[in-house]
CSV table of C-alpha atoms and ligand atoms in Angstrom, one decimal:
chain,number,residue,atom,x,y,z
A,28,MET,CA,22.6,-8.5,-18.0
A,29,LYS,CA,23.9,-6.4,-15.0
A,30,ILE,CA,23.5,-8.3,-11.6
A,31,VAL,CA,23.7,-6.8,-8.2
A,32,TYR,CA,24.7,-8.9,-5.3
A,33,SER,CA,26.3,-8.4,-1.7
A,34,ASP,CA,27.7,-11.2,0.3
A,35,LYS,CA,26.3,-9.5,3.4
A,36,HIS,CA,23.2,-11.8,3.1
A,37,ALA,CA,25.1,-14.5,4.8
A,38,SER,CA,25.0,-12.9,8.2
A,39,HIS,CA,21.3,-14.1,8.2
A,40,ASP,CA,21.3,-17.9,8.5
A,41,PRO,CA,17.8,-18.8,10.1
A,42,GLN,CA,17.8,-21.9,12.1
A,43,THR,CA,14.1,-22.0,12.9
A,44,PHE,CA,11.3,-23.3,10.8
A,45,PHE,CA,8.2,-25.4,11.6
A,46,VAL,CA,6.8,-27.9,9.3
A,47,ARG,CA,3.7,-29.6,10.7
A,48,GLY,CA,4.7,-28.7,14.3
A,49,VAL,CA,8.2,-30.1,13.8
A,50,LYS,CA,11.4,-27.5,14.2
A,51,GLN,CA,13.9,-28.0,11.4
A,52,ARG,CA,16.3,-25.6,9.8
A,53,SER,CA,15.0,-22.9,7.5
A,54,THR,CA,14.9,-23.6,3.6
A,55,GLU,CA,15.8,-20.1,3.2
A,56,GLN,CA,19.6,-20.7,3.5
A,57,PRO,CA,22.7,-18.8,2.4
A,58,GLU,CA,23.6,-21.4,-0.1
A,59,ARG,CA,20.6,-20.3,-2.2
A,60,ALA,CA,22.4,-17.1,-2.8
A,61,THR,CA,25.8,-18.6,-3.7
A,62,ARG,CA,24.3,-21.1,-6.0
A,63,LEU,CA,22.2,-18.4,-7.8
A,64,LEU,CA,25.4,-16.1,-8.0
A,65,ALA,CA,27.7,-19.0,-9.4
A,66,ALA,CA,25.2,-19.9,-12.1
A,67,ALA,CA,24.6,-16.2,-13.2
A,68,LYS,CA,28.5,-15.7,-13.3
A,69,GLY,CA,28.8,-19.0,-15.1
A,70,ALA,CA,26.3,-17.6,-17.6
A,71,GLY,CA,28.5,-14.6,-18.3
A,72,HIS,CA,26.3,-12.1,-16.5
A,73,GLU,CA,28.5,-9.2,-14.9
A,74,VAL,CA,28.2,-8.7,-11.2
A,75,HIS,CA,28.2,-5.4,-9.5
A,76,ALA,CA,28.2,-4.4,-5.7
A,77,PRO,CA,25.2,-2.4,-4.3
A,78,LYS,CA,25.6,1.2,-3.5
A,79,SER,CA,25.1,2.5,0.1
A,80,TYR,CA,21.6,4.1,0.7
A,81,GLY,CA,21.1,3.6,4.4
A,82,ILE,CA,17.6,3.1,5.5
A,83,GLN,CA,16.0,5.6,3.3
A,84,PRO,CA,14.6,3.2,0.7
A,85,ALA,CA,13.4,0.9,3.3
A,86,ALA,CA,11.8,3.9,5.1
A,87,SER,CA,9.9,4.8,2.0
A,88,ILE,CA,7.8,1.5,2.4
A,89,HIS,CA,8.1,0.4,6.0
A,90,THR,CA,6.8,2.2,9.1
A,91,PRO,CA,9.2,3.7,11.8
A,92,ASP,CA,8.2,1.5,14.7
A,93,TYR,CA,8.9,-1.5,12.4
A,94,ILE,CA,12.3,-0.5,11.2
A,95,ASP,CA,13.2,0.3,14.8
A,96,PHE,CA,12.1,-3.3,15.9
A,97,LEU,CA,14.1,-5.0,13.0
A,98,GLN,CA,17.2,-2.8,14.2
A,99,THR,CA,17.1,-3.4,17.6
A,100,ILE,CA,15.1,-6.6,18.6
A,101,ALA,CA,18.0,-9.3,18.3
A,102,ARG,CA,20.4,-7.3,20.7
A,103,ASP,CA,17.5,-6.6,23.3
A,104,TRP,CA,16.2,-10.2,23.1
A,105,ALA,CA,19.6,-11.6,23.9
A,106,LYS,CA,19.6,-9.7,27.1
A,107,LEU,CA,16.4,-11.6,28.4
A,108,PRO,CA,16.8,-14.3,30.7
A,109,ASN,CA,16.7,-17.8,28.9
A,110,ALA,CA,16.3,-16.1,25.6
A,111,SER,CA,16.5,-18.3,22.4
A,112,ALA,CA,19.2,-17.6,19.9
A,113,GLU,CA,16.7,-16.1,17.5
A,114,VAL,CA,13.7,-14.0,18.1
A,115,VAL,CA,10.5,-16.1,17.5
A,116,PRO,CA,7.1,-14.9,18.5
A,117,ASN,CA,4.6,-16.9,20.6
A,118,VAL,CA,1.6,-14.6,20.8
A,119,HIS,CA,0.0,-12.5,18.1
A,120,PRO,CA,-2.7,-10.0,18.1
A,121,ALA,CA,-4.6,-12.0,15.4
A,122,ARG,CA,-7.6,-10.4,13.7
A,123,TYR,CA,-9.0,-8.1,16.5
A,124,PRO,CA,-8.4,-4.5,17.2
A,125,ALA,CA,-5.1,-4.3,19.3
A,126,THR,CA,-2.6,-1.8,21.0
A,127,TYR,CA,1.0,-1.8,20.4
A,128,PRO,CA,2.8,-3.1,23.4
A,129,LYS,CA,6.2,-2.5,25.1
A,130,ALA,CA,7.3,-5.9,25.9
A,131,LEU,CA,9.7,-7.7,23.6
A,132,ALA,CA,7.6,-10.8,23.3
A,133,GLY,CA,4.5,-8.7,22.4
A,134,ARG,CA,6.4,-6.6,19.8
A,135,ALA,CA,7.7,-9.7,18.1
A,136,GLY,CA,4.0,-11.0,17.9
A,137,TRP,CA,3.0,-7.7,16.5
A,138,HIS,CA,5.7,-7.6,13.6
A,139,GLN,CA,6.3,-11.4,12.9
A,140,VAL,CA,3.2,-12.8,11.5
A,141,ASP,CA,4.5,-16.5,11.6
A,142,LEU,CA,7.4,-18.7,12.7
A,143,ALA,CA,9.1,-18.6,9.3
A,144,CYS,CA,10.7,-15.3,10.0
A,145,PRO,CA,13.2,-15.6,13.0
A,146,ILE,CA,15.3,-12.8,13.7
A,147,GLY,CA,19.1,-13.4,14.6
A,148,PRO,CA,22.0,-11.1,15.4
A,149,GLY,CA,22.8,-10.7,11.6
A,150,THR,CA,19.4,-10.3,10.2
A,151,TRP,CA,19.1,-6.6,10.0
A,152,GLU,CA,22.4,-6.1,8.3
A,153,ALA,CA,21.3,-8.8,5.7
A,154,ALA,CA,18.0,-7.4,5.2
A,155,LEU,CA,19.2,-3.9,4.9
A,156,ALA,CA,22.0,-5.1,2.2
A,157,SER,CA,19.1,-7.0,0.4
A,158,SER,CA,17.1,-3.6,0.1
A,159,GLU,CA,20.2,-1.8,-1.2
A,160,VAL,CA,20.9,-4.5,-3.8
A,161,ALA,CA,17.0,-3.9,-4.9
A,162,THR,CA,17.5,-0.1,-4.9
A,163,THR,CA,20.9,-0.4,-6.8
A,164,ALA,CA,19.2,-2.4,-9.5
A,165,ALA,CA,16.3,0.1,-9.7
A,166,ASP,CA,18.9,3.0,-10.0
A,167,MET,CA,20.7,1.3,-12.8
A,168,VAL,CA,17.3,1.1,-14.7
A,169,LEU,CA,16.5,4.7,-13.8
A,170,ALA,CA,20.0,5.6,-15.3
A,171,GLY,CA,18.9,3.9,-18.6
A,172,GLU,CA,19.7,0.0,-18.4
A,173,ARG,CA,16.8,-1.7,-20.0
A,174,GLN,CA,16.8,-4.4,-17.1
A,175,ALA,CA,19.0,-5.3,-14.1
A,176,TYR,CA,18.6,-8.3,-11.8
A,177,ALA,CA,19.0,-7.9,-8.0
A,178,LEU,CA,20.2,-11.1,-6.3
A,179,CYS,CA,18.3,-10.2,-3.1
A,180,ARG,CA,18.5,-12.3,-0.2
A,181,PRO,CA,16.6,-12.6,2.4
A,182,PRO,CA,13.6,-12.3,0.0
A,183,GLY,CA,10.9,-9.6,0.5
A,184,HIS,CA,7.5,-10.1,-1.0
A,185,HIS,CA,5.8,-11.5,2.2
A,186,ALA,CA,6.8,-8.5,4.3
A,187,TYR,CA,4.2,-5.9,4.9
A,188,ALA,CA,4.9,-2.3,5.8
A,189,ASP,CA,5.1,-3.2,9.6
A,190,MET,CA,5.3,-7.1,9.4
A,191,ALA,CA,7.7,-9.8,8.6
A,192,GLY,CA,6.6,-13.2,7.5
A,193,GLY,CA,7.5,-16.2,5.3
A,194,PHE,CA,11.4,-15.7,5.4
A,195,CYS,CA,10.9,-11.9,4.4
A,196,PHE,CA,11.8,-8.8,6.4
A,197,LEU,CA,12.2,-5.8,4.0
A,198,ASN,CA,9.9,-5.8,0.8
A,199,ASN,CA,12.6,-5.4,-1.8
A,200,THR,CA,10.1,-5.6,-4.5
A,201,ALA,CA,8.0,-2.9,-3.1
A,202,ILE,CA,11.3,-0.8,-2.4
A,203,ALA,CA,12.2,-1.1,-5.9
A,204,ALA,CA,8.8,-0.2,-7.3
A,205,GLN,CA,8.7,2.9,-5.0
A,206,HIS,CA,12.3,4.0,-6.2
A,207,LEU,CA,11.2,3.7,-9.8
A,208,ARG,CA,8.4,6.2,-8.9
A,209,GLN,CA,10.8,8.8,-8.8
A,210,GLN,CA,10.8,8.9,-12.7
A,211,HIS,CA,7.7,6.9,-13.6
A,212,ALA,CA,4.1,7.9,-12.9
A,213,ARG,CA,2.8,4.3,-13.2
A,214,VAL,CA,4.8,1.1,-12.2
A,215,ALA,CA,3.7,-2.5,-12.6
A,216,VAL,CA,4.7,-5.4,-10.2
A,217,LEU,CA,4.5,-8.9,-11.5
A,218,ASP,CA,5.0,-11.7,-8.9
A,219,VAL,CA,5.8,-15.1,-10.4
A,220,ASP,CA,6.9,-16.7,-7.1
A,221,VAL,CA,4.9,-20.0,-6.1
A,222,HIS,CA,3.6,-18.0,-3.3
A,223,HIS,CA,1.3,-15.1,-3.4
A,224,GLY,CA,3.1,-11.7,-2.7
A,225,ASN,CA,1.0,-10.8,0.0
A,226,GLY,CA,3.1,-8.1,1.4
A,227,THR,CA,3.6,-6.4,-1.8
A,228,GLN,CA,-0.3,-6.5,-2.4
A,229,GLY,CA,-0.8,-5.2,1.3
A,230,ILE,CA,1.6,-2.3,0.7
A,231,PHE,CA,0.0,-1.2,-2.6
A,232,PHE,CA,-3.7,-2.1,-1.8
A,233,GLU,CA,-5.1,1.3,-1.6
A,234,ARG,CA,-3.0,2.8,-4.5
A,235,ASP,CA,-3.6,3.3,-8.1
A,236,ASP,CA,-0.1,4.2,-9.2
A,237,VAL,CA,1.4,0.8,-8.7
A,238,LEU,CA,-0.3,-2.0,-10.3
A,239,THR,CA,0.3,-5.3,-8.4
A,240,MET,CA,-0.3,-8.9,-9.8
A,241,SER,CA,0.6,-12.3,-8.5
A,242,ILE,CA,0.6,-15.8,-10.1
A,243,HIS,CA,0.9,-18.6,-7.3
A,244,ALA,CA,-0.4,-21.8,-6.1
A,245,ASP,CA,-4.0,-21.8,-4.7
A,246,PRO,CA,-3.9,-19.9,-1.2
A,247,SER,CA,-6.7,-21.8,0.2
A,248,LEU,CA,-4.4,-24.8,0.1
A,249,TYR,CA,-1.0,-23.2,0.3
A,250,TYR,CA,1.1,-20.5,2.2
A,251,PRO,CA,0.2,-17.6,2.6
A,252,TYR,CA,-3.3,-19.0,3.2
A,253,PHE,CA,-5.0,-15.8,4.1
A,254,TRP,CA,-4.3,-13.7,1.1
A,255,GLY,CA,-3.8,-14.2,-2.5
A,256,HIS,CA,-7.5,-14.9,-3.6
A,257,ALA,CA,-9.0,-13.6,-6.8
A,258,HIS,CA,-11.5,-11.4,-5.2
A,259,GLU,CA,-8.8,-9.4,-3.6
A,260,THR,CA,-8.8,-6.6,-6.2
A,261,GLY,CA,-7.8,-3.5,-4.1
A,262,THR,CA,-9.7,-0.9,-2.0
A,263,GLY,CA,-10.4,2.9,-2.2
A,264,LYS,CA,-8.4,4.5,-5.0
A,265,GLY,CA,-6.6,1.2,-5.4
A,266,GLN,CA,-9.8,-0.7,-6.3
A,267,GLY,CA,-9.0,-2.6,-9.6
A,268,PHE,CA,-5.1,-2.2,-9.3
A,269,ASN,CA,-4.5,-5.8,-7.7
A,270,LEU,CA,-4.8,-8.9,-9.8
A,271,ASN,CA,-4.4,-12.3,-8.3
A,272,LEU,CA,-4.1,-15.3,-10.6
A,273,PRO,CA,-4.3,-18.4,-8.3
A,274,LEU,CA,-3.6,-21.9,-9.9
A,275,PRO,CA,-4.4,-25.4,-8.8
A,276,LEU,CA,-1.6,-26.9,-6.9
A,277,GLY,CA,0.7,-29.0,-9.2
A,278,SER,CA,-0.1,-26.9,-12.2
A,279,PRO,CA,2.5,-27.3,-15.1
A,280,ASP,CA,3.8,-24.9,-17.6
A,281,ALA,CA,0.7,-24.4,-19.8
A,282,PRO,CA,-1.6,-22.9,-17.1
A,283,TRP,CA,1.3,-20.8,-15.6
A,284,LEU,CA,2.0,-19.3,-18.9
A,285,GLU,CA,-1.6,-18.7,-19.5
A,286,ALA,CA,-1.9,-16.8,-16.3
A,287,GLY,CA,1.3,-14.8,-17.3
A,288,GLY,CA,-0.7,-13.9,-20.6
A,289,LYS,CA,-3.6,-12.5,-18.5
A,290,ALA,CA,-1.3,-10.5,-16.3
A,291,LEU,CA,0.4,-9.2,-19.5
A,292,ALA,CA,-2.7,-8.1,-20.9
A,293,ARG,CA,-3.6,-6.3,-17.6
A,294,ILE,CA,-0.2,-4.7,-17.9
A,295,ARG,CA,-0.7,-3.3,-21.3
A,296,GLU,CA,-4.1,-1.9,-20.3
A,297,PHE,CA,-2.5,-0.1,-17.2
A,298,ALA,CA,0.1,1.2,-19.5
A,299,PRO,CA,3.2,1.7,-17.0
A,300,THR,CA,6.3,2.9,-18.1
A,301,ALA,CA,8.5,0.5,-15.8
A,302,LEU,CA,8.2,-2.9,-14.5
A,303,VAL,CA,9.3,-4.8,-11.3
A,304,VAL,CA,9.3,-8.7,-11.6
A,305,ALA,CA,9.3,-10.5,-8.1
A,306,LEU,CA,11.2,-13.5,-9.5
A,307,GLY,CA,10.6,-16.4,-7.3
A,308,LEU,CA,11.9,-19.8,-8.7
A,309,ASP,CA,10.1,-21.9,-6.3
A,310,ALA,CA,7.5,-22.6,-8.8
A,311,SER,CA,9.8,-25.0,-10.3
A,312,GLU,CA,8.9,-28.7,-10.5
A,313,SER,CA,12.2,-29.6,-8.7
A,314,ASP,CA,11.7,-27.0,-5.8
A,315,PRO,CA,11.4,-28.7,-2.3
A,316,LEU,CA,8.2,-26.7,-1.5
A,317,GLN,CA,6.2,-28.5,-4.4
A,318,GLY,CA,3.4,-26.1,-5.1
A,319,LEU,CA,3.7,-25.8,-9.0
A,320,LYS,CA,5.4,-27.9,-11.4
A,321,VAL,CA,7.3,-25.3,-13.8
A,322,THR,CA,10.1,-26.6,-16.0
A,323,GLY,CA,13.3,-24.7,-17.2
A,324,ALA,CA,11.7,-24.2,-20.6
A,325,GLY,CA,8.7,-22.6,-18.7
A,326,PHE,CA,10.8,-20.2,-17.0
A,327,HIS,CA,12.4,-19.3,-20.4
A,328,ALA,CA,9.1,-18.8,-21.9
A,329,MET,CA,7.7,-16.7,-19.2
A,330,ALA,CA,10.7,-14.4,-19.1
A,331,GLY,CA,10.4,-14.1,-23.0
A,332,LYS,CA,6.8,-13.0,-22.8
A,333,ILE,CA,7.5,-10.5,-20.0
A,334,ALA,CA,10.6,-9.0,-22.0
A,335,GLY,CA,8.4,-8.5,-25.0
A,336,LEU,CA,6.5,-5.6,-23.1
A,337,GLY,CA,9.5,-3.7,-23.9
A,338,LEU,CA,9.4,-1.9,-20.5
A,339,PRO,CA,12.4,-0.8,-18.3
A,340,THR,CA,12.4,-3.8,-15.8
A,341,VAL,CA,13.9,-4.7,-12.5
A,342,LEU,CA,14.2,-8.2,-11.7
A,343,ILE,CA,14.1,-8.9,-7.9
A,344,GLN,CA,15.0,-12.4,-6.6
A,345,GLU,CA,12.4,-13.8,-4.2
A,346,GLY,CA,11.9,-17.5,-3.4
A,347,GLY,CA,13.3,-20.7,-4.8
A,348,TYR,CA,15.1,-23.3,-2.7
A,349,LEU,CA,17.9,-25.7,-2.9
A,350,SER,CA,17.5,-28.1,-5.7
A,351,ASP,CA,19.8,-29.2,-8.6
A,352,ASP,CA,17.8,-26.9,-10.9
A,353,LEU,CA,17.8,-23.8,-8.9
A,354,GLY,CA,20.7,-22.0,-10.6
A,355,ARG,CA,19.7,-23.6,-14.1
A,356,ASN,CA,16.3,-22.0,-13.7
A,357,LEU,CA,17.7,-18.5,-13.0
A,358,VAL,CA,19.9,-18.9,-16.2
A,359,GLN,CA,16.9,-19.9,-18.3
A,360,PHE,CA,14.9,-16.9,-16.9
A,361,LEU,CA,17.6,-14.7,-17.7
A,362,THR,CA,18.5,-16.1,-21.0
A,363,GLY,CA,14.6,-16.1,-22.0
A,364,PHE,CA,14.3,-12.4,-20.9
A,365,GLU,CA,17.3,-11.1,-22.9
A,366,ALA,CA,16.0,-13.4,-26.0
A,367,GLY,CA,12.6,-11.6,-25.6
A,368,ARG,CA,14.1,-8.1,-25.8
A,369,ARG,CA,15.7,-8.8,-29.2
B,430,ZN,ZN1,8.0,-18.4,-2.6
């Protein structure tokens, strides 16, 4: 399978992450991508560099205010007296009607939903490169490849049109889906990351041309907490075009694959002509975030089912954190996908 990768991801190395109020280094580390790349190369997949697209693909999903914020905030923040090395918000507009502020701390609170998306001097470069990795893979599929895998880092599925969160800045999955819309009237997005793809849901919530589906650990007990429930089905024209399949914490392969079957049935009913898979590997039983207990065989089986749809497919790397199984699980998924095509 063709794999797209850029080493520019390494310029983003977030140091800020809070667990039960305790600050620690982020689990979203550059080594994730180097391990995934080594595993994919070791399994014989060909690696391609991304093409250059500039901000256009990102701007097809994200608002001008937000893109300007991501491009400039680290530089401007560094000029503030006693500023931290990374931009981290300390105030949020929360759930009430609000007005966009000018102060940097206010803008940070507007555009960064949590403390898990700190912005350093290299964050924009890495996020932009990640969006170009996704766009290049989508272009390969538009050009006739049956599938391509985008090794995106930082990940994207928690990013809304104007808001970063949960390690994510630009929504690579949404950007790829929008790019496929150039040739495909209906595109489906299936998110198998252990966390609900809340940014992707939010971006397409009012649309009926992109079906969004997510299989994840129960958000009433697990990040992103406020989104990902079964009753969120879309609104307006998008009513019925969002499907959430939350699972009890710690669920193993069988219920995960059963949820996959439900999503596939909905995809067949929607009858898209292209598919984007938000490929988080953090549902693994070995993942440090411990939301679900999916095995390597589970990833292999899910990939085979998805491949069996026969749709042109872009695989976008989302979560999946450092464990001995991280690279192995990617190879299991890619191998299962190729087997499912035959
Ligand atoms: Zn995740």
